[in-house]
Amino acid sequence: MFGTKTGRRRGPALALLAAASLVLTLGGCSVGTVTPAEARDQAGSGEGASADAKGGKGGKGETPAGEAVDCTKAKCIALTFDAGPGKDTPRLLDILKEKQVHATFFLLGKKHVVRYPDVVRRIADEGHEVANHTWTHRILTDTDANEVRDELSRTQDAIAKITGRKPTLMRPPQGRTDDTVSDVSRELGLSQVLWSITAKDYSTEDSTLIRQRVLDQAHGDGIILLHDIYKGTVPAVPGIIDELKRQGYTFVTVPQLLAPARPEPGTVYRPERPE
């Protein structure tokens, strides 16, 4: 079933069990998760603190420009983009630069990282967090450990070839993860990052609707999921940023959201949605 090592290649007899399990995995993952607040609390108590997490052990996260951000006090929110880069990513980077916002980009290897190396380099050079979204967007819980490793390691190597640094974060396609995915992620030095806010921008080109969906779900310590490969998404970003700033939010990357904790390889991070 989804979410376990057992029966990853299941037969027809397990169809009903798989369907029931699908309900769980579509909502995120079926393994234990850690919230940003829990990560920070653990670091504050001396567990999982980072000596190099942009601020030092017990310190604050810093923006790439050096401005300190303390997400225990500030109303922080992380803007993340999946499945790029694409043809609209340079325009998105222009917007983020103009708005002085840094984001986290979960990049696809095949047909994206390899097609747009200059854009990948620009993402890194402009202070955004470069992360892994697999090589071909395969559902990792439907594959064995070797295939999971191939999907992640090929993207790690392709990004490192361009930026000189392997990512430390990854996002499993559709948010589906299990013990095997976690084990391989740990082996490759990758933490898993899910989300709490989504515009479902794959289902609409209406930029106004995308903007409103994000604003309706926004909350402190939230992680926004968008895709810079869909037509309606990039035009929605300026309005999202402007309104959330007006509401007092501070935009951070995922490592800044967790600081002073260091993202732990294999761990799954997902914010709690407020009731």
mmCIF file of C-alpha atoms in Angstrom:
data_model
loop_
_atom_site.group_PDB
_atom_site.id
_atom_site.type_symbol
_atom_site.label_atom_id
_atom_site.label_comp_id
_atom_site.label_asym_id
_atom_site.label_seq_id
_atom_site.Cartn_x
_atom_site.Cartn_y
_atom_site.Cartn_z
ATOM 1 C CA MET A 1 0.000 0.000 0.000
ATOM 2 C CA PHE A 2 1.006 3.642 -0.298
ATOM 3 C CA GLY A 3 3.096 4.846 2.614
ATOM 4 C CA THR A 4 4.845 1.589 3.443
ATOM 5 C CA LYS A 5 7.652 -0.537 2.086
ATOM 6 C CA THR A 6 5.390 -3.572 1.913
ATOM 7 C CA GLY A 7 3.522 -4.195 -1.315
ATOM 8 C CA ARG A 8 5.003 -1.256 -3.232
ATOM 9 C CA ARG A 9 4.349 -3.203 -6.425
ATOM 10 C CA ARG A 10 0.877 -4.381 -5.578
ATOM 11 C CA GLY A 11 -1.487 -6.579 -7.556
ATOM 12 C CA PRO A 12 -5.219 -6.283 -8.304
ATOM 13 C CA ALA A 13 -6.098 -7.951 -5.021
ATOM 14 C CA LEU A 14 -4.853 -4.861 -3.186
ATOM 15 C CA ALA A 15 -6.837 -2.342 -5.245
ATOM 16 C CA LEU A 16 -9.306 -1.483 -2.495
ATOM 17 C CA LEU A 17 -6.553 -1.076 0.071
ATOM 18 C CA ALA A 18 -4.626 1.161 -2.301
ATOM 19 C CA ALA A 19 -7.708 3.303 -2.905
ATOM 20 C CA ALA A 20 -8.200 3.818 0.808
ATOM 21 C CA SER A 21 -4.536 4.644 1.229
ATOM 22 C CA LEU A 22 -4.722 7.150 -1.627
ATOM 23 C CA VAL A 23 -7.006 9.337 0.451
ATOM 24 C CA LEU A 24 -4.218 9.697 3.010
ATOM 25 C CA THR A 25 -1.362 10.304 0.596
ATOM 26 C CA LEU A 26 -3.202 12.889 -1.486
ATOM 27 C CA GLY A 27 -3.468 14.979 1.646
ATOM 28 C CA GLY A 28 0.317 14.991 2.048
ATOM 29 C CA CYS A 29 2.221 11.992 3.301
ATOM 30 C CA SER A 30 1.715 8.951 5.470
ATOM 31 C CA VAL A 31 4.830 9.230 7.613
ATOM 32 C CA GLY A 32 5.471 11.404 10.639
ATOM 33 C CA THR A 33 6.004 15.106 9.973
ATOM 34 C CA VAL A 34 7.638 17.989 11.832
ATOM 35 C CA THR A 35 6.259 21.528 11.786
ATOM 36 C CA PRO A 36 8.534 24.563 11.457
ATOM 37 C CA ALA A 37 7.664 25.565 15.030
ATOM 38 C CA GLU A 38 8.604 22.104 16.324
ATOM 39 C CA ALA A 39 11.910 22.255 14.452
ATOM 40 C CA ARG A 40 12.714 25.633 15.977
ATOM 41 C CA ASP A 41 11.705 24.435 19.453
ATOM 42 C CA GLN A 42 13.987 21.417 19.154
ATOM 43 C CA ALA A 43 16.854 23.647 18.098
ATOM 44 C CA GLY A 44 16.159 25.966 21.014
ATOM 45 C CA SER A 45 16.455 23.017 23.370
ATOM 46 C CA GLY A 46 19.752 22.001 21.803
ATOM 47 C CA GLU A 47 18.351 19.281 19.520
ATOM 48 C CA GLY A 48 18.850 19.692 15.788
ATOM 49 C CA ALA A 49 20.398 23.142 16.035
ATOM 50 C CA SER A 50 22.666 24.216 13.241
ATOM 51 C CA ALA A 51 26.087 25.735 13.548
ATOM 52 C CA ASP A 52 25.786 27.029 9.984
ATOM 53 C CA ALA A 53 22.077 27.614 9.435
ATOM 54 C CA LYS A 54 22.386 31.303 8.587
ATOM 55 C CA GLY A 55 22.662 32.652 12.068
ATOM 56 C CA GLY A 56 24.480 29.938 13.992
ATOM 57 C CA LYS A 57 23.357 27.639 16.734
ATOM 58 C CA GLY A 58 20.513 29.211 18.615
ATOM 59 C CA GLY A 59 20.623 32.237 16.297
ATOM 60 C CA LYS A 60 18.205 33.753 13.862
ATOM 61 C CA GLY A 61 17.831 32.912 10.213
ATOM 62 C CA GLU A 62 19.166 35.560 7.880
ATOM 63 C CA THR A 63 18.075 36.677 4.474
ATOM 64 C CA PRO A 64 20.708 36.350 1.740
ATOM 65 C CA ALA A 65 21.151 40.118 2.077
ATOM 66 C CA GLY A 66 22.075 39.578 5.734
ATOM 67 C CA GLU A 67 18.910 40.879 7.394
ATOM 68 C CA ALA A 68 18.084 38.818 10.473
ATOM 69 C CA VAL A 69 14.679 37.128 10.620
ATOM 70 C CA ASP A 70 13.366 35.519 13.791
ATOM 71 C CA CYS A 71 10.346 33.435 12.814
ATOM 72 C CA THR A 72 9.473 32.855 16.467
ATOM 73 C CA LYS A 73 8.502 36.531 16.505
ATOM 74 C CA ALA A 74 7.891 37.541 12.884
ATOM 75 C CA LYS A 75 4.851 36.321 10.942
ATOM 76 C CA CYS A 76 6.881 34.291 8.463
ATOM 77 C CA ILE A 77 5.684 32.599 5.300
ATOM 78 C CA ALA A 78 7.666 30.681 2.682
ATOM 79 C CA LEU A 79 6.977 31.034 -1.024
ATOM 80 C CA THR A 80 7.909 27.899 -2.985
ATOM 81 C CA PHE A 81 7.743 26.974 -6.659
ATOM 82 C CA ASP A 82 7.696 23.453 -8.104
ATOM 83 C CA ALA A 83 8.507 21.785 -11.411
ATOM 84 C CA GLY A 84 10.575 24.509 -13.071
ATOM 85 C CA PRO A 85 12.481 26.232 -14.265
ATOM 86 C CA GLY A 86 10.435 27.115 -17.316
ATOM 87 C CA LYS A 87 10.102 29.872 -19.864
ATOM 88 C CA ASP A 88 8.330 32.177 -17.371
ATOM 89 C CA THR A 89 10.860 31.728 -14.558
ATOM 90 C CA PRO A 90 13.074 34.682 -15.623
ATOM 91 C CA ARG A 91 10.031 36.978 -15.365
ATOM 92 C CA LEU A 92 9.268 35.498 -11.935
ATOM 93 C CA LEU A 93 12.846 36.192 -10.832
ATOM 94 C CA ASP A 94 12.468 39.793 -12.014
ATOM 95 C CA ILE A 95 9.345 40.124 -9.845
ATOM 96 C CA LEU A 96 10.997 38.588 -6.787
ATOM 97 C CA LYS A 97 14.008 40.861 -7.191
ATOM 98 C CA GLU A 98 11.781 43.921 -7.495
ATOM 99 C CA LYS A 99 9.761 42.907 -4.431
ATOM 100 C CA GLN A 100 12.907 41.917 -2.479
ATOM 101 C CA VAL A 101 11.542 38.452 -1.758
ATOM 102 C CA HIS A 102 13.491 35.203 -1.723
ATOM 103 C CA ALA A 103 11.782 31.922 -2.551
ATOM 104 C CA THR A 104 12.543 28.211 -2.582
ATOM 105 C CA PHE A 105 12.600 26.510 -5.991
ATOM 106 C CA PHE A 106 12.047 22.741 -6.194
ATOM 107 C CA LEU A 107 13.498 22.002 -9.617
ATOM 108 C CA LEU A 108 12.829 19.157 -12.041
ATOM 109 C CA GLY A 109 15.894 17.657 -13.659
ATOM 110 C CA LYS A 110 14.925 16.336 -17.080
ATOM 111 C CA LYS A 111 13.697 18.964 -19.560
ATOM 112 C CA HIS A 112 14.014 21.712 -16.949
ATOM 113 C CA VAL A 113 17.341 21.939 -15.107
ATOM 114 C CA VAL A 114 19.172 20.591 -18.142
ATOM 115 C CA ARG A 115 17.245 22.870 -20.513
ATOM 116 C CA TYR A 116 17.613 26.094 -18.530
ATOM 117 C CA PRO A 117 21.045 26.001 -16.865
ATOM 118 C CA ASP A 118 21.409 29.789 -16.970
ATOM 119 C CA VAL A 119 18.109 30.196 -15.121
ATOM 120 C CA VAL A 120 19.164 27.651 -12.478
ATOM 121 C CA ARG A 121 22.400 29.582 -12.023
ATOM 122 C CA ARG A 122 20.477 32.840 -11.728
ATOM 123 C CA ILE A 123 18.133 31.372 -9.093
ATOM 124 C CA ALA A 124 21.144 30.460 -6.969
ATOM 125 C CA ASP A 125 23.066 33.666 -7.642
ATOM 126 C CA GLU A 126 20.112 35.838 -6.600
ATOM 127 C CA GLY A 127 19.873 34.210 -3.183
ATOM 128 C CA HIS A 128 16.968 31.826 -3.634
ATOM 129 C CA GLU A 129 17.053 28.300 -2.228
ATOM 130 C CA VAL A 130 17.632 25.682 -4.930
ATOM 131 C CA ALA A 131 15.968 22.352 -4.114
ATOM 132 C CA ASN A 132 15.200 18.974 -5.709
ATOM 133 C CA HIS A 133 11.860 17.861 -7.213
ATOM 134 C CA THR A 134 13.155 14.630 -8.815
ATOM 135 C CA TRP A 135 14.343 13.921 -12.337
ATOM 136 C CA THR A 136 11.099 13.030 -14.145
ATOM 137 C CA HIS A 137 8.357 13.714 -11.554
ATOM 138 C CA ARG A 138 7.743 10.019 -10.925
ATOM 139 C CA ILE A 139 5.567 9.199 -7.923
ATOM 140 C CA LEU A 140 8.251 7.956 -5.573
ATOM 141 C CA THR A 141 5.962 5.718 -3.527
ATOM 142 C CA ASP A 142 5.294 3.701 -6.700
ATOM 143 C CA THR A 143 8.989 2.884 -7.204
ATOM 144 C CA ASP A 144 11.643 0.846 -5.436
ATOM 145 C CA ALA A 145 14.580 2.258 -3.504
ATOM 146 C CA ASN A 146 16.972 2.174 -6.455
ATOM 147 C CA GLU A 147 14.532 4.112 -8.619
ATOM 148 C CA VAL A 148 13.948 6.667 -5.855
ATOM 149 C CA ARG A 149 17.702 7.063 -5.549
ATOM 150 C CA ASP A 150 18.066 7.544 -9.309
ATOM 151 C CA GLU A 151 15.293 10.155 -9.463
ATOM 152 C CA LEU A 152 16.872 12.210 -6.700
ATOM 153 C CA SER A 153 20.578 11.718 -7.298
ATOM 154 C CA ARG A 154 20.440 12.604 -11.004
ATOM 155 C CA THR A 155 18.846 15.924 -10.132
ATOM 156 C CA GLN A 156 21.330 16.482 -7.307
ATOM 157 C CA ASP A 157 24.218 15.996 -9.720
ATOM 158 C CA ALA A 158 22.693 18.160 -12.472
ATOM 159 C CA ILE A 159 22.101 21.071 -10.085
ATOM 160 C CA ALA A 160 25.556 20.740 -8.516
ATOM 161 C CA LYS A 161 27.152 20.824 -11.952
ATOM 162 C CA ILE A 162 25.542 24.224 -12.551
ATOM 163 C CA THR A 163 25.630 25.836 -9.102
ATOM 164 C CA GLY A 164 28.539 24.031 -7.443
ATOM 165 C CA ARG A 165 26.308 22.876 -4.593
ATOM 166 C CA LYS A 166 23.975 19.942 -4.090
ATOM 167 C CA PRO A 167 20.521 20.767 -2.686
ATOM 168 C CA THR A 168 19.657 19.854 0.888
ATOM 169 C CA LEU A 169 15.881 19.972 0.389
ATOM 170 C CA MET A 170 13.540 17.966 -1.787
ATOM 171 C CA ARG A 171 9.810 17.808 -2.416
ATOM 172 C CA PRO A 172 8.300 14.461 -3.437
ATOM 173 C CA PRO A 173 5.885 14.736 -6.366
ATOM 174 C CA GLN A 174 2.293 15.102 -5.147
ATOM 175 C CA GLY A 175 3.656 15.123 -1.595
ATOM 176 C CA ARG A 176 3.742 11.322 -1.559
ATOM 177 C CA THR A 177 6.381 9.838 0.653
ATOM 178 C CA ASP A 178 6.955 6.770 2.791
ATOM 179 C CA ASP A 179 9.676 5.048 4.773
ATOM 180 C CA THR A 180 11.646 4.040 1.684
ATOM 181 C CA VAL A 181 11.613 7.591 0.290
ATOM 182 C CA SER A 182 12.679 8.888 3.691
ATOM 183 C CA ASP A 183 15.515 6.381 3.949
ATOM 184 C CA VAL A 184 16.900 7.266 0.512
ATOM 185 C CA SER A 185 16.487 10.978 1.206
ATOM 186 C CA ARG A 186 18.456 10.589 4.416
ATOM 187 C CA GLU A 187 21.187 8.740 2.530
ATOM 188 C CA LEU A 188 21.431 11.592 -0.008
ATOM 189 C CA GLY A 189 21.372 14.343 2.622
ATOM 190 C CA LEU A 190 17.906 15.584 1.670
ATOM 191 C CA SER A 191 15.113 16.830 3.909
ATOM 192 C CA GLN A 192 11.549 16.596 2.608
ATOM 193 C CA VAL A 193 9.384 19.708 2.456
ATOM 194 C CA LEU A 194 5.605 19.630 1.998
ATOM 195 C CA TRP A 195 3.201 22.582 2.118
ATOM 196 C CA SER A 196 0.109 23.989 3.791
ATOM 197 C CA ILE A 197 -1.146 26.471 1.161
ATOM 198 C CA THR A 198 -1.897 25.610 -2.451
ATOM 199 C CA ALA A 199 -3.674 27.475 -5.233
ATOM 200 C CA LYS A 200 -4.041 24.317 -7.348
ATOM 201 C CA ASP A 201 -2.651 26.432 -10.174
ATOM 202 C CA TYR A 202 -2.362 23.345 -12.351
ATOM 203 C CA SER A 203 -6.169 23.461 -12.678
ATOM 204 C CA THR A 204 -6.702 27.089 -13.721
ATOM 205 C CA GLU A 205 -5.116 29.913 -15.729
ATOM 206 C CA ASP A 206 -7.095 32.530 -13.795
ATOM 207 C CA SER A 207 -4.433 34.622 -12.050
ATOM 208 C CA THR A 208 -7.021 36.389 -9.907
ATOM 209 C CA LEU A 209 -8.330 33.056 -8.636
ATOM 210 C CA ILE A 210 -4.795 31.792 -7.947
ATOM 211 C CA ARG A 211 -4.052 34.936 -5.964
ATOM 212 C CA GLN A 212 -7.271 34.668 -3.956
ATOM 213 C CA ARG A 213 -6.789 30.999 -3.147
ATOM 214 C CA VAL A 214 -3.383 31.737 -1.670
ATOM 215 C CA LEU A 215 -4.612 34.720 0.322
ATOM 216 C CA ASP A 216 -7.590 32.763 1.676
ATOM 217 C CA GLN A 217 -5.278 30.058 3.082
ATOM 218 C CA ALA A 218 -2.348 32.192 4.256
ATOM 219 C CA HIS A 219 -1.150 31.700 7.821
ATOM 220 C CA GLY A 220 1.962 32.246 9.884
ATOM 221 C CA ASP A 221 4.638 29.555 9.413
ATOM 222 C CA GLY A 222 2.881 28.591 6.179
ATOM 223 C CA ILE A 223 4.530 27.154 3.073
ATOM 224 C CA ILE A 224 2.924 28.219 -0.207
ATOM 225 C CA LEU A 225 3.011 25.798 -3.142
ATOM 226 C CA LEU A 226 2.921 27.308 -6.642
ATOM 227 C CA HIS A 227 4.272 26.218 -10.039
ATOM 228 C CA ASP A 228 6.236 28.597 -12.243
ATOM 229 C CA ILE A 229 5.459 26.480 -15.313
ATOM 230 C CA TYR A 230 1.740 27.325 -15.549
ATOM 231 C CA LYS A 231 0.409 30.288 -17.482
ATOM 232 C CA GLY A 232 -1.634 31.928 -14.735
ATOM 233 C CA THR A 233 0.849 31.626 -11.879
ATOM 234 C CA VAL A 234 3.592 34.185 -12.440
ATOM 235 C CA PRO A 235 1.105 37.047 -13.103
ATOM 236 C CA ALA A 236 -0.525 36.253 -9.729
ATOM 237 C CA VAL A 237 2.704 36.559 -7.737
ATOM 238 C CA PRO A 238 2.977 40.384 -7.435
ATOM 239 C CA GLY A 239 -0.511 40.622 -5.945
ATOM 240 C CA ILE A 240 0.161 37.764 -3.545
ATOM 241 C CA ILE A 241 3.370 39.359 -2.295
ATOM 242 C CA ASP A 242 1.925 42.870 -2.000
ATOM 243 C CA GLU A 243 -1.160 41.795 -0.059
ATOM 244 C CA LEU A 244 0.654 39.430 2.295
ATOM 245 C CA LYS A 245 3.245 42.096 3.043
ATOM 246 C CA ARG A 246 0.371 44.497 3.754
ATOM 247 C CA GLN A 247 -0.962 41.922 6.212
ATOM 248 C CA GLY A 248 2.362 41.871 8.030
ATOM 249 C CA TYR A 249 3.949 38.714 6.625
ATOM 250 C CA THR A 250 7.695 38.333 6.191
ATOM 251 C CA PHE A 251 8.755 36.191 3.231
ATOM 252 C CA VAL A 252 11.516 33.676 3.949
ATOM 253 C CA THR A 253 13.063 30.631 2.353
ATOM 254 C CA VAL A 254 12.359 27.222 3.864
ATOM 255 C CA PRO A 255 15.734 27.058 5.701
ATOM 256 C CA GLN A 256 15.038 30.505 7.146
ATOM 257 C CA LEU A 257 11.600 29.335 8.283
ATOM 258 C CA LEU A 258 13.203 26.473 10.214
ATOM 259 C CA ALA A 259 16.198 28.393 11.593
ATOM 260 C CA PRO A 260 17.985 28.068 13.917
ATOM 261 C CA ALA A 261 17.269 24.401 13.206
ATOM 262 C CA ARG A 262 19.098 22.714 10.400
ATOM 263 C CA PRO A 263 16.830 20.710 8.069
ATOM 264 C CA GLU A 264 17.513 17.097 8.995
ATOM 265 C CA PRO A 265 17.999 14.629 6.121
ATOM 266 C CA GLY A 266 15.078 12.241 5.765
ATOM 267 C CA THR A 267 12.763 14.292 7.981
ATOM 268 C CA VAL A 268 9.451 15.445 6.505
ATOM 269 C CA TYR A 269 8.553 19.066 7.264
ATOM 270 C CA ARG A 270 4.972 20.228 6.913
ATOM 271 C CA PRO A 271 3.271 23.220 8.570
ATOM 272 C CA GLU A 272 0.037 22.804 10.452
ATOM 273 C CA ARG A 273 -2.959 24.547 8.952
ATOM 274 C CA PRO A 274 -4.743 26.642 11.570
ATOM 275 C CA GLU A 275 -8.206 25.462 12.576
#
